[in-house]
CSV table of C-alpha atoms in Angstrom, one decimal:
chain,number,residue,atom,x,y,z
O,1,MET,CA,0.0,0.0,0.0
O,2,LEU,CA,2.8,2.4,1.0
O,3,LYS,CA,4.7,1.5,-2.1
O,4,CYS,CA,1.7,2.3,-4.3
O,5,LEU,CA,1.2,5.6,-2.6
O,6,LEU,CA,4.8,6.6,-3.0
O,7,LYS,CA,4.6,5.7,-6.8
O,8,PHE,CA,1.5,7.8,-7.1
O,9,ILE,CA,3.1,10.8,-5.4
O,10,LEU,CA,6.2,10.6,-7.6
O,11,LEU,CA,4.0,10.4,-10.7
O,12,ILE,CA,2.1,13.5,-9.6
O,13,LEU,CA,5.3,15.4,-8.9
O,14,PHE,CA,6.7,14.3,-12.4
O,15,ILE,CA,3.5,15.6,-14.1
O,16,ILE,CA,3.4,19.0,-12.3
O,17,SER,CA,7.2,19.7,-12.1
O,18,PRO,CA,7.2,21.7,-15.4
O,19,PHE,CA,4.9,24.2,-13.9
O,20,PHE,CA,7.4,25.0,-11.1
O,21,ALA,CA,10.5,25.4,-13.4
O,22,PRO,CA,13.0,28.1,-12.3
O,23,PRO,CA,12.9,31.4,-14.1
O,24,ALA,CA,14.6,31.6,-17.5
O,25,SER,CA,17.7,33.3,-16.1
O,26,ALA,CA,18.3,30.4,-13.7
O,27,MET,CA,17.7,27.9,-16.5
O,28,GLU,CA,20.2,29.7,-18.7
O,29,HIS,CA,22.8,29.7,-15.9
O,30,ALA,CA,22.2,26.0,-15.4
O,31,GLY,CA,22.9,25.4,-19.2
O,32,PHE,CA,19.3,24.8,-20.2
O,33,ARG,CA,19.3,27.6,-22.8
O,34,SER,CA,21.3,27.4,-26.0
O,35,LYS,CA,22.7,30.5,-27.6
O,36,ASN,CA,20.0,30.1,-30.3
O,37,ASN,CA,17.4,31.0,-27.7
O,38,LEU,CA,15.5,27.7,-28.1
O,39,THR,CA,14.6,26.4,-24.6
O,40,HIS,CA,13.3,23.1,-23.4
O,41,VAL,CA,9.9,24.8,-23.0
O,42,ASP,CA,10.0,26.0,-26.6
O,43,ILE,CA,10.8,22.6,-27.9
O,44,THR,CA,8.3,20.9,-25.7
O,45,HIS,CA,5.5,23.3,-26.7
O,46,PHE,CA,6.3,22.6,-30.4
O,47,TYR,CA,6.4,18.9,-29.8
O,48,ASN,CA,3.0,18.9,-28.1
O,49,ASN,CA,1.5,20.6,-31.2
O,50,TRP,CA,3.2,18.2,-33.6
O,51,LYS,CA,3.4,14.9,-31.7
O,52,GLY,CA,2.4,12.0,-33.9
O,53,VAL,CA,2.3,13.9,-37.2
O,54,ARG,CA,3.3,11.3,-39.7
O,55,TYR,CA,6.6,11.1,-41.5
O,56,LYS,CA,6.6,12.1,-45.2
O,57,LEU,CA,9.8,12.4,-47.2
O,58,GLY,CA,9.8,15.9,-48.6
O,59,GLY,CA,6.8,16.9,-46.4
O,60,SER,CA,6.8,20.1,-44.4
O,61,SER,CA,3.3,20.3,-43.0
O,62,LYS,CA,1.0,18.6,-40.5
O,63,ARG,CA,-0.1,16.3,-43.4
O,64,GLY,CA,3.4,14.9,-43.2
O,65,ILE,CA,6.9,16.1,-42.4
O,66,ASP,CA,10.4,14.8,-42.7
O,67,CYS,CA,13.3,15.3,-40.2
O,68,SER,CA,15.0,18.4,-41.8
O,69,ALA,CA,11.7,20.2,-42.3
O,70,LEU,CA,10.9,19.6,-38.6
O,71,THR,CA,14.1,21.2,-37.5
O,72,GLN,CA,13.6,24.0,-40.0
O,73,ARG,CA,10.1,24.7,-38.6
O,74,VAL,CA,11.3,24.7,-34.9
O,75,PHE,CA,14.0,27.2,-35.6
O,76,LYS,CA,11.7,29.4,-37.8
O,77,LYS,CA,9.7,30.1,-34.6
O,78,LYS,CA,12.8,32.0,-33.3
O,79,ASN,CA,13.4,33.7,-36.7
O,80,ILE,CA,16.4,31.5,-37.4
O,81,HIS,CA,16.3,30.2,-41.0
O,82,LEU,CA,17.8,26.8,-41.6
O,83,PRO,CA,18.3,25.2,-45.0
O,84,ARG,CA,15.9,22.4,-46.1
O,85,THR,CA,18.2,19.4,-46.1
O,86,THR,CA,20.2,17.5,-43.5
O,87,SER,CA,23.3,17.8,-45.6
O,88,ALA,CA,23.0,21.6,-45.6
O,89,GLN,CA,22.1,21.7,-41.9
O,90,ILE,CA,25.1,19.6,-40.8
O,91,VAL,CA,27.6,22.3,-41.8
O,92,LEU,CA,25.9,25.1,-39.9
O,93,GLY,CA,26.8,26.5,-36.5
O,94,LYS,CA,29.5,25.1,-34.3
O,95,SER,CA,30.4,21.5,-33.8
O,96,ILE,CA,29.9,20.4,-30.2
O,97,ALA,CA,30.7,17.2,-28.3
O,98,LYS,CA,27.8,15.0,-27.2
O,99,HIS,CA,28.5,15.8,-23.5
O,100,GLN,CA,28.1,19.5,-24.2
O,101,LEU,CA,24.5,19.2,-25.7
O,102,ARG,CA,22.0,21.8,-24.7
O,103,PRO,CA,18.3,22.1,-25.6
O,104,GLY,CA,18.1,23.4,-29.2
O,105,ASP,CA,21.2,21.7,-30.5
O,106,LEU,CA,20.9,19.7,-33.6
O,107,VAL,CA,21.9,16.0,-33.4
O,108,PHE,CA,22.8,14.1,-36.5
O,109,PHE,CA,22.8,10.4,-37.2
O,110,ARG,CA,24.2,8.3,-40.1
O,111,ILE,CA,21.4,5.9,-41.0
O,112,ASN,CA,23.2,4.3,-43.9
O,113,LYS,CA,25.9,5.2,-46.4
O,114,ASN,CA,23.6,7.6,-48.3
O,115,GLN,CA,21.2,8.8,-45.6
O,116,ARG,CA,21.4,11.1,-42.6
O,117,HIS,CA,18.8,11.9,-39.9
O,118,VAL,CA,18.5,15.0,-37.8
O,119,GLY,CA,16.7,15.9,-34.5
O,120,ILE,CA,16.6,18.6,-31.9
O,121,TYR,CA,18.1,17.9,-28.5
O,122,MET,CA,15.6,18.6,-25.7
O,123,GLY,CA,17.7,17.9,-22.6
O,124,ASN,CA,17.9,14.9,-20.3
O,125,GLY,CA,19.2,12.7,-23.1
O,126,LYS,CA,16.1,13.1,-25.3
O,127,PHE,CA,15.7,14.5,-28.7
O,128,MET,CA,12.7,15.3,-30.9
O,129,HIS,CA,12.6,14.1,-34.5
O,130,ALA,CA,10.4,12.9,-37.3
O,131,SER,CA,10.6,9.1,-37.3
O,132,THR,CA,9.6,7.1,-40.3
O,133,ARG,CA,7.7,4.7,-38.1
O,134,LYS,CA,6.2,6.9,-35.4
O,135,GLY,CA,6.1,10.3,-37.0
O,136,VAL,CA,7.1,13.3,-34.8
O,137,THR,CA,8.3,11.7,-31.6
O,138,LEU,CA,10.9,11.7,-28.8
O,139,SER,CA,13.7,9.3,-28.5
O,140,HIS,CA,16.7,8.7,-26.2
O,141,LEU,CA,20.2,9.3,-27.5
O,142,ALA,CA,21.4,6.4,-25.4
O,143,SER,CA,19.1,3.9,-27.0
O,144,ARG,CA,21.0,1.2,-28.8
O,145,TYR,CA,19.7,2.2,-32.2
O,146,TRP,CA,20.6,5.9,-32.0
O,147,GLU,CA,23.8,5.5,-30.0
O,148,LYS,CA,25.1,3.3,-32.8
O,149,ARG,CA,24.2,5.8,-35.5
O,150,TYR,CA,25.2,9.1,-33.8
O,151,GLU,CA,27.4,11.2,-36.0
O,152,THR,CA,27.7,14.7,-34.7
O,153,SER,CA,26.0,17.6,-33.0
O,154,ARG,CA,25.8,21.3,-34.0
O,155,ARG,CA,24.9,24.4,-32.1
O,156,ILE,CA,23.1,26.9,-34.3
O,157,THR,CA,23.6,30.6,-33.3
O,158,SER,CA,21.5,33.5,-34.6
């Protein structure tokens, strides 16, 4: 009984914790704001509006979107214009090590010899991307699939 109550309390705390986040200045000091001004909150808000939108190669709307169009749309909200393809996005900004990732950084993966994938780091080891199977979703960098395919990360500055 006590164990169930404790689990319930932890679940409630997890659900309401975003409403008690420290002010933006404290978040910035703690490294939760990237120089591109995209925050975890910005990315989460975007994700909540796009979650589950199906993947469509070449798509850029809620009828279907691919990975590079998704990153392009997120950055457009902050008046930062990214090129349309992963091969053009991967050369932008500053290269950063995986352990230096901050919300808003782009993470790139080598899917096969001819194909790359891009997502936006959200913090806590998660990134948002347009998956061919799940549509717009969140994944963990440390998952076996993504860890094996990780290529590089880039910090886009305005």
